[in-house]
Short mmCIF file of C-alpha atoms and ligand atoms in Angstrom, two decimals:
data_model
loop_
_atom_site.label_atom_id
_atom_site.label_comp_id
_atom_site.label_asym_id
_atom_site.label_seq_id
_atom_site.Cartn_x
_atom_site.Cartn_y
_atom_site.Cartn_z
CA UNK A 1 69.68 100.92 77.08
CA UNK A 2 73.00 98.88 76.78
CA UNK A 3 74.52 98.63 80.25
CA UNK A 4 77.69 99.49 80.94
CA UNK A 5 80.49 97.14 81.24
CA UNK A 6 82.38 96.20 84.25
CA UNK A 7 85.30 94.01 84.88
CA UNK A 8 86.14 93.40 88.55
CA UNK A 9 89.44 92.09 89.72
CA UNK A 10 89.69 90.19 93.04
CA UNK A 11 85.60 89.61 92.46
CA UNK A 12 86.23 86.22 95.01
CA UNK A 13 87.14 88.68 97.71
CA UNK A 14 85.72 90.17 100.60
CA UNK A 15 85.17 93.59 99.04
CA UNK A 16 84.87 91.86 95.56
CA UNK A 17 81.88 89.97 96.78
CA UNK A 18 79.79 92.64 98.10
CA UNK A 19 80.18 94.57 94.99
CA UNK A 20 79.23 91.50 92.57
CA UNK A 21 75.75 91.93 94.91
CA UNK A 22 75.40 95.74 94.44
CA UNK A 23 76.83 96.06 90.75
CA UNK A 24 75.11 93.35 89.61
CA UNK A 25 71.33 94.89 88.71
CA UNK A 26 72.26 97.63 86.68
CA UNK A 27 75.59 96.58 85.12
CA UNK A 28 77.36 93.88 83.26
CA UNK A 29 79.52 92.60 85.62
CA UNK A 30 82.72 90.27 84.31
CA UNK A 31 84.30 89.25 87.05
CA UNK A 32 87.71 87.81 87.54
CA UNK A 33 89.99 86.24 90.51
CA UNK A 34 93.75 84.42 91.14
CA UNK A 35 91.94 81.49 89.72
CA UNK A 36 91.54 82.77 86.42
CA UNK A 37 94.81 84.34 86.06
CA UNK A 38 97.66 86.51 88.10
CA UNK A 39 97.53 90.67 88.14
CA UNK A 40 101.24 90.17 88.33
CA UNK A 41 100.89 88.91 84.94
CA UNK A 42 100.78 91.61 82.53
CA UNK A 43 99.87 89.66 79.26
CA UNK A 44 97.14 88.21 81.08
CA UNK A 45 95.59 91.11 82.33
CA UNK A 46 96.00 92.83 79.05
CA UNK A 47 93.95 89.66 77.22
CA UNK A 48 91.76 89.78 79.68
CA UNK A 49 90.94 93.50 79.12
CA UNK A 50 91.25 93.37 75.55
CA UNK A 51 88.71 90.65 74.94
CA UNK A 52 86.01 92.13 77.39
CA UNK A 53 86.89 95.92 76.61
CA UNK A 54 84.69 97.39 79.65
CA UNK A 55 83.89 100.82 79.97
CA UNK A 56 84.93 100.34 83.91
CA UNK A 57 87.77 98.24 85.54
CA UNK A 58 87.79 97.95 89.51
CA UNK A 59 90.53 96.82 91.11
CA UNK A 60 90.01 94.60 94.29
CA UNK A 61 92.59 92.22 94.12
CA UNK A 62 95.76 92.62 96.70
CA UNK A 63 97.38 90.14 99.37
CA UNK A 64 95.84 91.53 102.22
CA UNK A 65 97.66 89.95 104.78
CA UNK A 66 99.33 92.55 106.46
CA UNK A 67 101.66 90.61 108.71
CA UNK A 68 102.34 88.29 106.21
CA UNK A 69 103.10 90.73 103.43
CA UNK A 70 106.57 91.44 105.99
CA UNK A 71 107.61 87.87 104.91
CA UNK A 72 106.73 87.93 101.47
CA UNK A 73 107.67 91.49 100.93
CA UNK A 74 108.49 90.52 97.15
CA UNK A 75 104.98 88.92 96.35
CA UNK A 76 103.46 92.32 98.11
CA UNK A 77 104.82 94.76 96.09
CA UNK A 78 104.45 92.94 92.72
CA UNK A 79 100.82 92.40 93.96
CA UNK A 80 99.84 95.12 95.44
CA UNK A 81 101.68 97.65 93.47
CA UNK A 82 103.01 96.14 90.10
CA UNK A 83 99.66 94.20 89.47
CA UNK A 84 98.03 97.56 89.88
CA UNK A 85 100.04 99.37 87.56
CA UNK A 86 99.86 96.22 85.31
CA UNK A 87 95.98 96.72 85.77
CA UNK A 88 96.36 100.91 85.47
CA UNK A 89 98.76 100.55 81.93
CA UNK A 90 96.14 97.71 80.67
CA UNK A 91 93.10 99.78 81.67
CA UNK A 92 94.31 102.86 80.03
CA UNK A 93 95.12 101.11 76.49
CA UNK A 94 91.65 100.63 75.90
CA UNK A 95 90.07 104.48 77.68
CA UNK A 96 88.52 102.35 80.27
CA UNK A 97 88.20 104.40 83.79
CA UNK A 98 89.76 102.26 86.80
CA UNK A 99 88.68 102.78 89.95
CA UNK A 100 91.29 101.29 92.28
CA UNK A 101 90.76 100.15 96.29
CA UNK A 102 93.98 101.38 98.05
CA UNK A 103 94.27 101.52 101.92
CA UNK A 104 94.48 103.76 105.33
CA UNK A 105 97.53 102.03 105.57
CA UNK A 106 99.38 104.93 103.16
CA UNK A 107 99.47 106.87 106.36
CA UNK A 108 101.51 106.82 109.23
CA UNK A 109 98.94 107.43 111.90
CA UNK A 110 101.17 110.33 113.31
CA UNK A 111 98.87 113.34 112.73
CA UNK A 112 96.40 114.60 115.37
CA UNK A 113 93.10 114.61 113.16
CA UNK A 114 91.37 112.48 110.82
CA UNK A 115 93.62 112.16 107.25
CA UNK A 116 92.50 114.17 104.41
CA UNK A 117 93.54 112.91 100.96
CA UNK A 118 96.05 115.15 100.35
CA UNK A 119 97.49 114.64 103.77
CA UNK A 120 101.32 113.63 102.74
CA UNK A 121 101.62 109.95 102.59
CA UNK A 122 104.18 107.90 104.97
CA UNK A 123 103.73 104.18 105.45
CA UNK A 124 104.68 102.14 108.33
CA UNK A 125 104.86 98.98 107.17
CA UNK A 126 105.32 96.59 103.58
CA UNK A 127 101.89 96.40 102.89
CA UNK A 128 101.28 100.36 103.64
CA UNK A 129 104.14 100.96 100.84
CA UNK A 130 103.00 98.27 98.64
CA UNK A 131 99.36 100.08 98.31
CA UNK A 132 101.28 103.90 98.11
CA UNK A 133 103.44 102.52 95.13
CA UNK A 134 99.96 100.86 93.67
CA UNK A 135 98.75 104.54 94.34
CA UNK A 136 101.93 106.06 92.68
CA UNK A 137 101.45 103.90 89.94
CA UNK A 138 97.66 103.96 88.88
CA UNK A 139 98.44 108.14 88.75
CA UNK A 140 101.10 107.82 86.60
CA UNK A 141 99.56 104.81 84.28
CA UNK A 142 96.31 106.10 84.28
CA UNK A 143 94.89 109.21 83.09
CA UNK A 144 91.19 108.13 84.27
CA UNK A 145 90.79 106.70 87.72
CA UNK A 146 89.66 106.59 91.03
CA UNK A 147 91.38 105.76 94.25
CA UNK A 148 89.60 104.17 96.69
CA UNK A 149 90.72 104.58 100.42
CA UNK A 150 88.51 102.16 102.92
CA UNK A 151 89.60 100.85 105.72
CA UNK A 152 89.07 98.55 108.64
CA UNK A 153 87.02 96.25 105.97
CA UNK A 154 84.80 93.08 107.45
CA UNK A 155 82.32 91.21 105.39
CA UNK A 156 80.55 87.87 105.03
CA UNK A 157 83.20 86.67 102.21
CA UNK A 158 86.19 86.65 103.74
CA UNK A 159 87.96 86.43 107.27
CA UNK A 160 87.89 89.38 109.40
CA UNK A 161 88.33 90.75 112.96
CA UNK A 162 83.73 90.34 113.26
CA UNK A 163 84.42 86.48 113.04
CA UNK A 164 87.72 86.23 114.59
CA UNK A 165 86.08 88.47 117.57
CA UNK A 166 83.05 85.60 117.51
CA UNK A 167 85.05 82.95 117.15
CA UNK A 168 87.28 83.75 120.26
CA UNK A 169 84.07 84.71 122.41
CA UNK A 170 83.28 80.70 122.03
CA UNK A 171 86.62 79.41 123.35
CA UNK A 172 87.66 82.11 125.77
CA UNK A 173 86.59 84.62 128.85
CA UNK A 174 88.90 86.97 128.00
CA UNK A 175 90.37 88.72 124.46
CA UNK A 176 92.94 90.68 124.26
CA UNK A 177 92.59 93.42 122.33
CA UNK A 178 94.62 96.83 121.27
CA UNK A 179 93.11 100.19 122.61
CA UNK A 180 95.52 102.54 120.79
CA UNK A 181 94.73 102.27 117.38
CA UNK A 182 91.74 104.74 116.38
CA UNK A 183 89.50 104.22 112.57
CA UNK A 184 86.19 102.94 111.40
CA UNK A 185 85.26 99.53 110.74
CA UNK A 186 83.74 99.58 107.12
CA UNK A 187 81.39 97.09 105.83
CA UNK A 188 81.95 95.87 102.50
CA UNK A 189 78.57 95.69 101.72
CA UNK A 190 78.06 99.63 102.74
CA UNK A 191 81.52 100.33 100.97
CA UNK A 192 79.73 98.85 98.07
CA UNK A 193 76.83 100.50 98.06
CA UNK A 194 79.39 103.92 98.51
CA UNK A 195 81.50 102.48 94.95
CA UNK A 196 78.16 102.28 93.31
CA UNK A 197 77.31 105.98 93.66
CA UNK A 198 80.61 107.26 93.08
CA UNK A 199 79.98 105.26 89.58
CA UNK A 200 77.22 107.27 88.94
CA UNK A 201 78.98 110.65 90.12
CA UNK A 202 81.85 109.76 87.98
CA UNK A 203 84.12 110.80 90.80
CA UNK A 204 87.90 111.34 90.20
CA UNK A 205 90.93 111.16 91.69
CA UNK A 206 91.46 110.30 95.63
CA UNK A 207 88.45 109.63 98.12
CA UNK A 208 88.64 108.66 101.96
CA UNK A 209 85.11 106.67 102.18
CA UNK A 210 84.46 104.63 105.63
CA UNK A 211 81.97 104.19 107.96
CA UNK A 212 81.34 107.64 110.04
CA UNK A 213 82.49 107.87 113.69
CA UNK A 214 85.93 106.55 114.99
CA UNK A 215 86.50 103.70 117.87
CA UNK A 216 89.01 101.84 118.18
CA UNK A 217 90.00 98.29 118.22
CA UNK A 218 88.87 97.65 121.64
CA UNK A 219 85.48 99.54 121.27
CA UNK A 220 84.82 97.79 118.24
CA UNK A 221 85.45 94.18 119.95
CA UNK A 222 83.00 95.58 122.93
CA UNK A 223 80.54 96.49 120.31
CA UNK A 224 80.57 92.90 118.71
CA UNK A 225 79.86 91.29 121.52
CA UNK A 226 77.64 94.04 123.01
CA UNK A 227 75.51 93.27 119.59
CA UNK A 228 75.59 89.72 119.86
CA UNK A 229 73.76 89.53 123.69
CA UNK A 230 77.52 87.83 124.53
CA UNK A 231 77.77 88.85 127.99
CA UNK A 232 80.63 85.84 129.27
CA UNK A 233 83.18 86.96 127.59
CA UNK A 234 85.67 90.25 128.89
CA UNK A 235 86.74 92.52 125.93
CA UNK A 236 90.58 93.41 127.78
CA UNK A 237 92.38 97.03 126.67
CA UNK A 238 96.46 96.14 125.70
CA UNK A 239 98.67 98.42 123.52
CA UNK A 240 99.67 97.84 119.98
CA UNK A 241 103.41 97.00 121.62
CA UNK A 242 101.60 94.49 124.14
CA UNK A 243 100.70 92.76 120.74
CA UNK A 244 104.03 92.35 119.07
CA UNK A 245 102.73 91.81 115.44
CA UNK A 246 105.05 91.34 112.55
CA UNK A 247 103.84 95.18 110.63
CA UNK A 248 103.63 98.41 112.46
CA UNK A 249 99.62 99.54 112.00
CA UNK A 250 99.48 103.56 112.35
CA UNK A 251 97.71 104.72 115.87
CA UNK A 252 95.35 107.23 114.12
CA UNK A 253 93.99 105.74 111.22
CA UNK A 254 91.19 108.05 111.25
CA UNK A 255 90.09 108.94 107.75
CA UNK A 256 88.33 112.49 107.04
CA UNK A 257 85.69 111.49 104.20
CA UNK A 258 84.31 114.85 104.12
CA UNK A 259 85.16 115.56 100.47
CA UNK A 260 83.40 112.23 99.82
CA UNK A 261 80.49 113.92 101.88
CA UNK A 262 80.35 117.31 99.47
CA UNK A 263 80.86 115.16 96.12
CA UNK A 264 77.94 113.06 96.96
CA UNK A 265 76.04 113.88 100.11
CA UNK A 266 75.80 110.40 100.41
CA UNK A 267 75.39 109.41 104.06
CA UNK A 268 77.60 106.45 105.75
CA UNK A 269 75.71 104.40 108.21
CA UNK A 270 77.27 105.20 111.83
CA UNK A 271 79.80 102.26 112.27
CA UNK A 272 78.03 100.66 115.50
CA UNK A 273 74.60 100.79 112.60
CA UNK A 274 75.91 98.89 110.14
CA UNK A 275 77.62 96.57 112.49
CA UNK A 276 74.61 95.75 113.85
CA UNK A 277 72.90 94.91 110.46
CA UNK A 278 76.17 92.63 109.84
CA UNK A 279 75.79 90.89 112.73
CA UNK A 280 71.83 90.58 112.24
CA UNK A 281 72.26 89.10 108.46
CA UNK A 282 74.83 86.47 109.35
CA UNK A 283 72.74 85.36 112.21
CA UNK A 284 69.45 84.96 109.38
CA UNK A 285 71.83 83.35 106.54
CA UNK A 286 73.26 81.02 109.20
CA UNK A 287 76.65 81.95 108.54
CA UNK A 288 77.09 82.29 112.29
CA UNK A 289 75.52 80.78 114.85
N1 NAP B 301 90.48 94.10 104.45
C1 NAP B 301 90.69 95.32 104.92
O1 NAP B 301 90.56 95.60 106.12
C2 NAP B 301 91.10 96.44 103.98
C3 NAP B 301 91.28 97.73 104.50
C4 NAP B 301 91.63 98.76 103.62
C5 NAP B 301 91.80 98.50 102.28
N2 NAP B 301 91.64 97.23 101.80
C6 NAP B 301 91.82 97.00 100.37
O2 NAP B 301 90.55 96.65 99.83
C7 NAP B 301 90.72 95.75 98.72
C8 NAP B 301 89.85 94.53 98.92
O3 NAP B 301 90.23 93.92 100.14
P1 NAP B 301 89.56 92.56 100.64
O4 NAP B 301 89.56 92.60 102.11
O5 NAP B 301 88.33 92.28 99.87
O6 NAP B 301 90.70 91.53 100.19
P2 NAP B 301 90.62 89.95 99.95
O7 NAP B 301 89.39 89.38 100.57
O8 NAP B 301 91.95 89.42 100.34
O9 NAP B 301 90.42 89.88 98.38
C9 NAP B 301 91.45 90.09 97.46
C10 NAP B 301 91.30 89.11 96.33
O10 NAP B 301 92.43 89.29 95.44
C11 NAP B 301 92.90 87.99 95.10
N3 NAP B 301 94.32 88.03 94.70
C12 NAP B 301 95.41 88.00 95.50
N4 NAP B 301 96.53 88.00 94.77
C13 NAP B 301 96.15 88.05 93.47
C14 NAP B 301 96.85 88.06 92.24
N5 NAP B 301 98.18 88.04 92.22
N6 NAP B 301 96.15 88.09 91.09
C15 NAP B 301 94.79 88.09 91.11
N7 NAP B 301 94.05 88.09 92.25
C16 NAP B 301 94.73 88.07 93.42
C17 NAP B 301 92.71 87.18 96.37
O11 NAP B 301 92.80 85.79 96.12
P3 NAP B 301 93.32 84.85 97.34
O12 NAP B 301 92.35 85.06 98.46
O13 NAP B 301 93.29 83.50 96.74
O14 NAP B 301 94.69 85.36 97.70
C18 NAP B 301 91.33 87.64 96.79
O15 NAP B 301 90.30 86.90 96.17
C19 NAP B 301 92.22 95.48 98.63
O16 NAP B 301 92.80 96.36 97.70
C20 NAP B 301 92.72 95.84 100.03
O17 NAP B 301 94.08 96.21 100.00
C21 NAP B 301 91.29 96.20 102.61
#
């Protein structure tokens, strides 16, 4: 049987990478980056589409840095919400289904409970509106998609709070870290695996899909170290204002991914689970010692 086609934007990054290892068996994957041309560009993602014509486009490309996207608040909306629409309007022109990665960051962490994904949206900071707009557009552009809403993402590609919380542990006795800001760190590799069956389901519309159980910042930095046998360093509770950063992150990022849960019964590794078999496989590939 043919397989199906599928062209991956952002395939350098961290999320992009895991799915080039979990797509790659059973589809043919095309696979694109910055290097090869800009989402911002509309003729080039158009070309791009039009001479590969898949039957699936995923979109994983975005600046990501959420600080940084204050300063540059320009480059992250045309990014992170023009590209995508450029990607949506492209995607649609040739009936291919996109299934687009947008963000936690959508909400504004005010509600009580975990989000649902018709919970309205209110974002705190550039990068939160650049990925609603990016959501705003891919529903209006295109009439067959998915939206994608991870969060917390670490992987092997690409820098994350796992390495930065390793890293640190090597120079210092004590990290700093915020206790009031509640999700679930997601593994790309896991959130992979999760994209890969809602292929097959031919899911539509919005999903929440994240590791289950919440923690926040601070447990998660416990847990890293916990994992690792790294017993010198102290993992030390501050608030989100002891921090300063440039963008407001919302308090309760929790996502509900229970409709992901009916659609699929799919289960999510526990976060602490997959952490561990993070931690384990970097160890064995040497990618931190
Ligand atoms: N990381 C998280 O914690 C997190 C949480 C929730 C949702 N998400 C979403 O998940 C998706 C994947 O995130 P990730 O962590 O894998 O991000 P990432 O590692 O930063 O990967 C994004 C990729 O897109 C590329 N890119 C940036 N600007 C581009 C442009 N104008 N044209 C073409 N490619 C461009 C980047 O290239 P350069 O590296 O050269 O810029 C990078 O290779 C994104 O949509 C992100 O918003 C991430």
């Amino acid at each position: 049987m043919k397989r199906k086609r599928i062209v991956i934007f952002g395939a350098n990054g961290m999320l992009g990478h895991d799915l080039r290892k979990v797509l790659e068996k059973d589809y043919d994957l095309v696979l694109t980056d910055i290097q090869d041309g800009d989402i911002r560009d509309f003729s080039f993602v158009e070309k791009f589409l039009n001479k590969n014509l898949p039957s699936i486009v995923i979109n994983s490309a975005a600046y990501t840095d959420v600080d940084g996207c204050e300063k540059n608040q320009k480059i992250a909306m045309e990014v992170n919400a023009y590209g995508a629409g450029n990607i949506a309007k492209a995607s649609k022109k040739i009936s291919s289904w996109l299934i687009h990665i947008s963000s936690d960051y959508v909400f504004d962490g005010k509600k009580n409970l975990p989000y649902k994904e018709d919970d309205p949206i209110n974002p705190l900071s550039i990068y939160g509106k650049s990925k609603a707009l990016a959501e705003e557009l891919v529903r209006k552009e295109a009439n067959n998609y998915l939206i994608i809403r991870p969060q917390w993402l670490y992987g092997k590609a690409g820098k994350n709070f796992v390495f930065t919380i390793l890293n640190l542990s090597k120079k210092q006795k004590e990290i700093k870290v915020v206790a009031d800001q509640f999700g679930s760190p997601t593994y790309t590799y896991e959130l992979s695996k999760a994209i890969k069956v809602a292929i097959e389901k031919k899911l539509q519309g919005i999903f929440h899909i994240a590791a289950s159980g919440y923690c926040s910042w601070y447990d998660f930095a416990k847990e890293i170290l916990k994992i690792s046998g790294i017993t010198e360093t102290e993992v030390i509770p501050i608030s989100s204002d002891d921090l300063k950063r440039p963008a407001s992150r919302p308090n309760n990022s929790k996502l509900d991914c229970s409709k992901w849960q009916k659609f699929t019964s799919f289960p999510m590794k526990s976060w602490q689970k997959a952490l561990k078999d993070f931690i384990l496989s970097i160890k064995q590939e040497g990618i931190f010692k």
